[in-house]
Tab-separated table of C-alpha atoms in Angstrom:
chain	number	residue	atom	x	y	z
A	1	MET	CA	-0.080	0.057	0.090
A	2	TRP	CA	2.690	2.485	1.101
A	3	LYS	CA	4.843	1.200	-1.460
A	4	LYS	CA	2.363	1.922	-4.047
A	5	ILE	CA	1.826	5.355	-2.926
A	6	PHE	CA	5.351	6.120	-2.692
A	7	ASP	CA	6.091	4.482	-6.247
A	8	TRP	CA	3.280	6.755	-7.703
A	9	LEU	CA	4.832	9.810	-6.169
A	10	ASP	CA	8.199	9.007	-7.152
A	11	GLU	CA	7.504	8.517	-10.615
A	12	ARG	CA	6.096	11.920	-10.868
A	13	LEU	CA	8.448	13.710	-8.276
A	14	GLY	CA	11.580	11.758	-8.704
A	15	LEU	CA	12.029	11.391	-4.950
A	16	ASN	CA	14.696	8.576	-5.324
A	17	ASP	CA	16.758	10.843	-7.652
A	18	ILE	CA	16.500	13.858	-5.220
A	19	TYR	CA	17.466	11.508	-2.316
A	20	LYS	CA	20.513	9.979	-4.368
A	21	ASN	CA	21.718	13.415	-5.506
A	22	LEU	CA	21.237	15.360	-2.257
A	23	LEU	CA	21.965	12.809	0.470
A	24	ASP	CA	23.570	9.820	-1.183
A	25	ARG	CA	26.124	11.478	-3.167
A	26	PRO	CA	29.709	10.327	-2.842
A	27	GLU	CA	31.933	12.009	-0.278
A	28	PRO	CA	35.669	12.090	-0.063
A	29	ARG	CA	37.239	10.283	2.988
A	30	GLY	CA	36.262	13.094	5.310
A	31	ASN	CA	36.536	13.727	9.063
A	32	TRP	CA	34.252	15.698	11.374
A	33	TRP	CA	35.438	19.010	10.269
A	34	ASN	CA	33.608	18.460	7.067
A	35	THR	CA	30.394	18.502	9.030
A	36	LEU	CA	30.286	22.094	10.052
A	37	GLY	CA	28.589	23.242	6.832
A	38	SER	CA	25.768	20.810	7.706
A	39	ALA	CA	25.783	21.958	11.299
A	40	SER	CA	25.431	25.615	10.239
A	41	LEU	CA	22.433	24.761	8.129
A	42	PHE	CA	20.721	22.751	11.015
A	43	LEU	CA	21.442	25.893	13.364
A	44	PHE	CA	20.029	28.193	10.619
A	45	VAL	CA	16.662	25.883	10.571
A	46	LEU	CA	16.572	25.692	14.361
A	47	GLN	CA	16.990	29.606	14.512
A	48	GLY	CA	14.328	29.990	12.024
A	49	LEU	CA	11.814	27.773	13.701
A	50	THR	CA	12.369	29.117	17.184
A	51	GLY	CA	12.379	32.652	15.841
A	52	ILE	CA	9.032	31.984	14.161
A	53	PHE	CA	7.794	30.846	17.526
A	54	LEU	CA	9.134	33.543	19.364
A	55	THR	CA	7.171	36.057	17.092
A	56	VAL	CA	3.849	34.455	18.568
A	57	TYR	CA	4.486	36.613	21.808
A	58	TYR	CA	7.224	39.182	20.978
A	59	THR	CA	6.174	42.544	20.221
A	60	PRO	CA	8.371	45.135	18.617
A	61	SER	CA	7.568	48.086	20.068
A	62	PRO	CA	9.429	50.296	22.832
A	63	ASP	CA	6.282	49.908	25.067
A	64	HIS	CA	5.970	46.255	24.893
A	65	ALA	CA	9.308	44.628	23.584
A	66	TYR	CA	10.867	44.089	27.039
A	67	ASP	CA	7.521	43.017	28.855
A	68	SER	CA	6.709	40.717	26.051
A	69	ILE	CA	10.286	38.900	26.502
A	70	GLN	CA	9.654	39.024	30.260
A	71	TYR	CA	6.360	37.282	29.528
A	72	ILE	CA	8.112	34.724	27.060
A	73	MET	CA	10.545	33.874	29.905
A	74	GLU	CA	8.217	33.689	32.766
A	75	GLY	CA	4.816	33.514	31.725
A	76	VAL	CA	4.424	31.175	28.940
A	77	ALA	CA	4.969	27.532	29.228
A	78	PHE	CA	8.359	26.480	27.709
A	79	GLY	CA	8.997	30.103	26.653
A	80	TRP	CA	12.327	29.795	28.383
A	81	LEU	CA	13.206	27.059	26.388
A	82	ILE	CA	12.354	28.520	22.926
A	83	ARG	CA	13.916	31.856	23.637
A	84	GLY	CA	17.058	29.874	25.422
A	85	ILE	CA	17.528	27.902	22.132
A	86	HIS	CA	17.234	30.905	20.087
A	87	HIS	CA	19.634	32.973	22.218
A	88	TRP	CA	22.365	30.154	22.618
A	89	GLY	CA	21.810	29.052	19.091
A	90	ALA	CA	22.539	32.498	17.764
A	91	SER	CA	25.943	32.698	19.407
A	92	LEU	CA	26.695	28.993	18.430
A	93	MET	CA	25.654	29.787	14.937
A	94	VAL	CA	28.095	32.530	14.490
A	95	ILE	CA	31.000	30.293	16.051
A	96	VAL	CA	30.195	27.332	13.906
A	97	VAL	CA	29.875	29.382	10.771
A	98	PHE	CA	33.286	31.124	11.618
A	99	ILE	CA	35.028	27.634	12.063
A	100	HIS	CA	33.389	26.437	8.939
A	101	MET	CA	35.033	29.203	7.122
A	102	LEU	CA	38.406	28.373	8.807
A	103	ARG	CA	38.112	24.774	7.820
A	104	VAL	CA	37.413	25.828	4.269
A	105	PHE	CA	40.475	28.081	4.308
A	106	VAL	CA	42.764	25.736	6.017
A	107	THR	CA	42.067	22.838	3.468
A	108	ALA	CA	42.172	25.197	0.516
A	109	SER	CA	38.748	24.407	-0.563
A	110	TYR	CA	38.148	27.639	-1.964
A	111	LYS	CA	40.221	27.194	-5.021
A	112	TYR	CA	39.047	26.514	-8.548
A	113	PRO	CA	36.208	25.575	-9.331
A	114	ARG	CA	34.803	26.604	-5.823
A	115	GLU	CA	35.598	30.449	-5.657
A	116	LEU	CA	31.950	31.251	-6.131
A	117	THR	CA	30.960	28.952	-3.298
A	118	TRP	CA	33.645	30.831	-1.139
A	119	LEU	CA	32.375	34.172	-2.130
A	120	ILE	CA	28.800	33.372	-1.386
A	121	GLY	CA	29.865	31.886	1.927
A	122	VAL	CA	31.448	35.408	2.632
A	123	GLY	CA	27.903	36.652	2.128
A	124	LEU	CA	26.495	34.094	4.388
A	125	LEU	CA	28.856	35.092	7.255
A	126	LEU	CA	28.093	38.637	6.875
A	127	ALA	CA	24.416	38.054	6.910
A	128	THR	CA	24.815	35.818	9.920
A	129	ILE	CA	26.594	38.569	11.796
A	130	GLY	CA	23.882	40.894	10.477
A	131	MET	CA	21.324	38.624	12.169
A	132	GLY	CA	23.323	38.642	15.328
A	133	PHE	CA	23.393	42.498	15.124
A	134	THR	CA	19.858	43.193	14.588
A	135	GLY	CA	18.766	40.390	16.970
A	136	TYR	CA	20.763	41.880	19.836
A	137	LEU	CA	18.683	45.008	19.861
A	138	LEU	CA	15.131	43.229	20.078
A	139	PRO	CA	15.061	42.555	23.918
A	140	TRP	CA	15.238	46.328	24.190
A	141	ASN	CA	17.016	46.222	27.688
A	142	GLN	CA	19.827	48.467	28.522
A	143	ARG	CA	22.582	46.257	27.040
A	144	ALA	CA	20.637	46.027	23.912
A	145	TYR	CA	20.081	49.780	23.580
A	146	TRP	CA	23.453	50.716	24.358
A	147	ALA	CA	25.175	48.136	22.085
A	148	THR	CA	23.089	49.260	19.237
A	149	THR	CA	23.809	53.010	20.122
A	150	VAL	CA	27.501	52.038	19.942
A	151	GLY	CA	27.223	49.776	16.989
A	152	THR	CA	25.480	52.298	14.814
A	153	GLN	CA	27.712	54.820	15.835
A	154	ILE	CA	30.772	52.663	14.663
A	155	ALA	CA	28.881	52.408	11.251
A	156	GLY	CA	28.579	56.253	11.359
A	157	SER	CA	32.328	56.859	11.639
A	158	VAL	CA	32.752	55.916	8.084
A	159	PRO	CA	34.129	59.098	6.210
A	160	PHE	CA	31.746	61.198	4.227
A	161	ILE	CA	28.649	58.902	4.049
A	162	GLY	CA	28.999	57.922	7.737
A	163	GLU	CA	25.917	60.279	8.946
A	164	PHE	CA	23.882	58.908	6.206
A	165	ILE	CA	24.666	55.304	7.104
A	166	LEU	CA	23.769	55.989	10.834
A	167	LYS	CA	20.601	57.547	9.994
A	168	ALA	CA	19.530	54.698	7.614
A	169	LEU	CA	20.321	52.188	10.164
A	170	ARG	CA	18.615	54.065	12.974
A	171	GLY	CA	15.710	55.334	10.924
A	172	GLY	CA	16.520	58.814	12.090
A	173	PRO	CA	19.252	60.708	14.009
A	174	ASP	CA	18.371	58.806	17.400
A	175	LEU	CA	17.607	55.297	18.408
A	176	SER	CA	13.781	54.995	18.508
A	177	ALA	CA	10.781	52.964	17.825
A	178	LEU	CA	11.677	53.295	14.100
A	179	THR	CA	15.000	51.693	15.061
A	180	LEU	CA	13.582	48.739	16.827
A	181	GLN	CA	11.040	48.286	14.037
A	182	ARG	CA	13.518	48.267	11.175
A	183	PHE	CA	15.862	46.004	13.221
A	184	PHE	CA	12.970	43.682	13.746
A	185	SER	CA	12.030	43.813	10.014
A	186	GLY	CA	15.601	43.198	8.928
A	187	HIS	CA	15.913	40.378	11.458
A	188	ILE	CA	12.801	38.458	10.565
A	189	TRP	CA	12.382	39.222	6.991
A	190	MET	CA	15.079	40.794	4.938
A	191	ILE	CA	18.292	39.052	6.307
A	192	PRO	CA	16.635	35.623	6.467
A	193	ALA	CA	15.371	36.024	2.867
A	194	ILE	CA	19.056	36.825	1.889
A	195	LEU	CA	20.524	33.939	3.953
A	196	ALA	CA	17.988	31.370	2.674
A	197	ALA	CA	18.606	32.478	-0.977
A	198	LEU	CA	22.474	32.329	-0.520
A	199	ILE	CA	22.233	29.035	1.219
A	200	GLY	CA	20.214	27.846	-1.721
A	201	VAL	CA	23.032	28.661	-4.063
A	202	HIS	CA	25.609	27.644	-1.672
A	203	LEU	CA	24.166	24.137	-1.497
A	204	PHE	CA	23.569	23.956	-5.172
A	205	LEU	CA	27.257	24.628	-5.954
A	206	ILE	CA	28.328	22.085	-3.233
A	207	ILE	CA	26.147	19.589	-4.809
A	208	LYS	CA	27.230	20.357	-8.322
A	209	HIS	CA	30.972	20.193	-7.690
A	210	GLY	CA	31.023	17.620	-4.872
A	211	GLU	CA	33.151	18.145	-1.766
A	212	SER	CA	36.786	18.615	-2.139
A	213	HIS	CA	39.498	16.450	-1.157
A	214	PHE	CA	41.817	17.324	1.448
A	215	PRO	CA	44.981	18.428	-0.020
A	216	THR	CA	47.910	15.853	-0.095
A	217	ARG	CA	51.542	16.278	-0.128
A	218	GLU	CA	51.514	16.444	-3.837
A	219	ASP	CA	49.165	19.308	-3.971
B	1	MET	CA	21.457	-11.884	16.052
B	2	SER	CA	21.732	-10.807	12.450
B	3	GLU	CA	24.519	-8.440	11.307
B	4	VAL	CA	23.707	-4.658	11.125
B	5	SER	CA	25.477	-3.146	8.427
B	6	ARG	CA	27.321	0.222	9.045
B	7	ARG	CA	24.995	1.968	6.621
B	8	GLU	CA	22.076	0.747	8.250
B	9	PHE	CA	23.382	1.410	11.849
B	10	ILE	CA	23.835	5.064	10.662
B	11	LYS	CA	20.601	5.386	9.247
B	12	VAL	CA	18.643	4.098	12.474
B	13	THR	CA	20.897	6.128	14.730
B	14	THR	CA	20.185	9.239	12.739
B	15	GLY	CA	16.536	8.492	12.912
B	16	ILE	CA	16.369	7.969	16.587
B	17	VAL	CA	18.625	11.008	17.487
B	18	GLY	CA	16.782	13.246	15.055
B	19	GLY	CA	13.404	11.958	16.467
B	20	ILE	CA	14.692	12.845	20.133
B	21	ILE	CA	15.687	16.267	18.948
B	22	GLY	CA	12.433	16.752	17.167
B	23	ALA	CA	10.327	15.513	20.214
B	24	VAL	CA	12.318	17.603	22.842
B	25	ILE	CA	11.724	20.793	20.814
B	26	GLY	CA	8.472	19.889	19.131
B	27	LEU	CA	6.299	18.827	22.226
B	28	PRO	CA	7.224	21.914	24.351
B	29	THR	CA	6.525	24.089	21.377
B	30	VAL	CA	2.922	22.981	20.892
B	31	TYR	CA	2.416	23.683	24.699
B	32	TYR	CA	4.115	26.966	24.141
B	33	LEU	CA	1.676	27.858	21.259
B	34	ILE	CA	-1.450	26.840	23.108
B	35	ASP	CA	-0.532	27.842	26.512
B	36	PRO	CA	-2.776	30.993	26.745
B	37	ALA	CA	-5.740	28.798	25.830
B	38	LEU	CA	-5.192	26.621	28.695
B	39	ARG	CA	-5.386	29.445	31.224
B	40	GLU	CA	-8.574	30.159	33.375
B	41	GLY	CA	-9.212	33.748	33.643
B	42	ALA	CA	-11.023	34.819	36.774
B	43	LYS	CA	-14.309	35.842	35.062
B	44	GLU	CA	-16.248	35.522	38.124
B	45	ALA	CA	-15.978	35.703	41.834
B	46	TRP	CA	-17.903	36.502	45.173
B	47	ILE	CA	-16.962	40.112	46.105
B	48	PRO	CA	-17.366	41.473	49.718
B	49	ILE	CA	-18.953	44.836	49.684
B	50	GLY	CA	-19.544	45.595	53.326
B	51	LYS	CA	-20.883	44.812	56.754
B	52	LEU	CA	-24.630	44.371	56.904
B	53	GLU	CA	-24.519	46.399	60.334
B	54	HIS	CA	-23.195	49.396	58.710
B	55	MET	CA	-25.971	49.712	56.196
B	56	GLU	CA	-28.951	51.869	57.238
B	57	ILE	CA	-32.242	50.736	56.460
B	58	GLY	CA	-33.884	52.589	53.505
B	59	LYS	CA	-30.882	54.651	52.748
B	60	PRO	CA	-28.725	53.492	49.659
B	61	TYR	CA	-25.348	52.344	50.656
B	62	PRO	CA	-22.768	52.970	48.069
B	63	PHE	CA	-19.918	50.515	47.452
B	64	SER	CA	-17.294	50.116	44.846
B	65	PHE	CA	-14.669	47.609	43.741
B	66	THR	CA	-11.996	46.997	41.074
B	67	ARG	CA	-11.475	44.048	38.869
B	68	VAL	CA	-8.014	43.560	37.148
B	69	GLN	CA	-7.886	41.679	33.900
B	70	VAL	CA	-4.485	40.177	32.914
B	71	ASN	CA	-3.853	39.572	29.320
B	72	GLY	CA	-0.183	38.413	28.771
B	73	TRP	CA	1.878	41.237	30.213
B	74	GLU	CA	-0.815	43.880	30.105
B	75	ARG	CA	-3.167	44.406	33.294
B	76	THR	CA	-6.284	46.258	32.780
B	77	SER	CA	-8.211	47.333	35.772
B	78	THR	CA	-12.005	48.331	35.725
B	79	SER	CA	-14.036	49.840	38.460
B	80	HIS	CA	-17.406	48.855	39.391
B	81	GLY	CA	-19.836	50.064	41.815
B	82	GLY	CA	-23.320	50.166	43.105
B	83	PHE	CA	-25.934	50.895	45.996
B	84	VAL	CA	-27.557	48.409	48.392
B	85	THR	CA	-30.763	49.305	49.785
B	86	ARG	CA	-32.212	47.248	52.768
B	87	ASN	CA	-35.907	47.255	52.955
B	88	SER	CA	-36.079	45.721	56.550
B	89	GLU	CA	-33.870	44.157	59.240
B	90	ALA	CA	-34.096	40.769	57.473
B	91	PRO	CA	-30.631	40.018	56.145
B	92	ASP	CA	-31.996	39.051	52.703
B	93	ASP	CA	-34.625	41.727	52.364
B	94	LEU	CA	-32.679	44.187	50.147
B	95	PHE	CA	-31.798	44.866	46.446
B	96	ILE	CA	-28.507	45.994	44.916
B	97	LEU	CA	-28.240	48.247	42.124
B	98	ASN	CA	-25.293	48.680	39.609
B	99	SER	CA	-24.229	52.348	39.610
B	100	LYS	CA	-23.423	52.212	35.872
B	101	CYS	CA	-25.834	54.218	33.979
B	102	THR	CA	-27.648	52.197	31.240
B	103	HIS	CA	-27.374	55.038	28.713
B	104	LEU	CA	-23.614	55.598	28.285
B	105	ALA	CA	-22.153	53.763	31.321
B	106	CYS	CA	-21.300	56.831	33.477
B	107	THR	CA	-21.550	56.241	37.216
B	108	VAL	CA	-24.616	57.534	38.893
B	109	ASN	CA	-24.781	59.119	42.359
B	110	TRP	CA	-27.453	59.112	44.899
B	111	SER	CA	-28.867	62.313	45.642
B	112	ASP	CA	-30.277	62.558	49.415
B	113	ASN	CA	-31.894	66.009	48.587
B	114	ASP	CA	-33.891	64.837	45.724
B	115	GLN	CA	-34.059	61.123	46.582
B	116	VAL	CA	-33.077	59.992	43.131
B	117	TYR	CA	-29.988	58.594	41.313
B	118	LEU	CA	-28.428	61.357	39.054
B	119	CYS	CA	-26.219	60.615	36.236
B	120	PRO	CA	-23.792	63.489	35.573
B	121	CYS	CA	-23.373	62.950	31.894
B	122	HIS	CA	-26.951	63.541	30.448
B	123	ASP	CA	-29.015	64.511	33.556
B	124	ALA	CA	-30.667	61.167	33.687
B	125	LYS	CA	-32.643	60.411	36.843
B	126	PHE	CA	-33.514	57.102	38.284
B	127	GLY	CA	-35.675	56.233	41.117
B	128	ARG	CA	-35.066	54.438	44.372
B	129	GLN	CA	-35.723	51.283	42.794
B	130	GLY	CA	-33.619	52.138	39.705
B	131	GLU	CA	-36.480	52.820	37.553
B	132	VAL	CA	-35.991	55.626	34.842
B	133	LEU	CA	-37.564	58.879	35.625
B	134	ASP	CA	-36.064	61.165	33.352
B	135	GLY	CA	-33.415	61.281	30.548
B	136	PRO	CA	-32.242	59.242	27.710
B	137	PRO	CA	-31.542	55.635	29.458
B	138	PRO	CA	-33.240	52.796	27.695
B	139	ARG	CA	-33.921	50.593	30.864
B	140	PRO	CA	-33.752	50.808	34.514
B	141	LEU	CA	-30.508	50.439	36.392
B	142	ASP	CA	-29.136	46.910	36.225
B	143	ARG	CA	-29.083	44.768	39.519
B	144	PHE	CA	-26.765	42.440	41.062
B	145	ASP	CA	-29.101	39.663	41.668
B	146	GLU	CA	-26.906	37.089	43.195
B	147	PHE	CA	-25.819	37.942	46.821
B	148	ARG	CA	-25.068	36.156	50.040
B	149	VAL	CA	-24.376	37.180	53.694
B	150	THR	CA	-21.727	35.474	55.383
B	151	GLU	CA	-21.535	34.168	59.048
B	152	ASP	CA	-19.875	37.255	60.198
B	153	GLY	CA	-22.367	39.686	58.497
B	154	THR	CA	-20.545	40.670	55.381
B	155	LEU	CA	-22.707	41.082	52.380
B	156	GLU	CA	-21.161	39.398	49.155
B	157	ILE	CA	-22.135	39.752	45.619
B	158	PHE	CA	-21.668	37.482	42.909
B	159	TYR	CA	-19.781	39.158	39.972
B	160	LYS	CA	-19.665	37.772	36.408
B	161	GLU	CA	-17.585	39.178	33.676
B	162	GLY	CA	-19.799	40.759	30.830
């Protein structure tokens, strides 16, 4: 019965082909360092899911942001777990993505024909840091407020266009409800959309090229 | 026992570990989402409004109380009030009016001089029993029909949301 349903679907969707090409592809003799990309992907999905669930209660307004997070932590069943995973997962994701980059650098996996995979990876690293930067403001506590004040000031120290960048980031000269709202929008819509698109291309390229062998003495 | 291939072992282990991770995150998440639906709001309660012995017979006795509604991190408090009028010494021979005007919900006051309830908003007048004497109200003042007197002589009314 199930076999029949599966065969019917497989004939039309090519499930077996997808499985073979995505998950059953040949790998070089690797080691655990090669799993960091998958770990990054897993963390991205985890952050996405917990983030979606957090928006059920989180309210991005100066009047409510802090209280809504207090409520998530103390009022809602398992709110502490969802936010805890999102909070620690964020730090972990930056670390894992960074070590992933180091691994690629050390094993020289960025070379021909994988230059574009590397460049897109740079975009992914920047987007991940952008997620960290925008997400840090959302609790709207003292630390978040002043970290963003300083962070946007640093961005504002760029010669000539600094003031423009600062105002664009803050949505005006000061940190305000506009800042919180645009950081929220960036955090849940814009940067995740960029991340997802880049991850798609990144994965396509990895599947197309296969994973690189570790360099040997001859290389 | 039959030999388990390395490939088979990895598959099964991945499935089990994945299942555990999914359950550990998934089940609390369901609870997290439906949590507000599982809470019981205090929609009704017995509210003490005063000692019976302090209420003069035949004279409306004013009382007021506040209800706090908690929604998430927001607390809304609403004030309520009314008047108790005792007809005789008998503990249950009384009626309790809601002081909320039936026109636009302003609070009416008892006027000793005119022996009527006056609404400050549109000059409505209600009689001692709450009946409309003058002004725009569509119906007499509402009553708290459910009340009880406790053993120590405190009058309590049953308050129900809405």
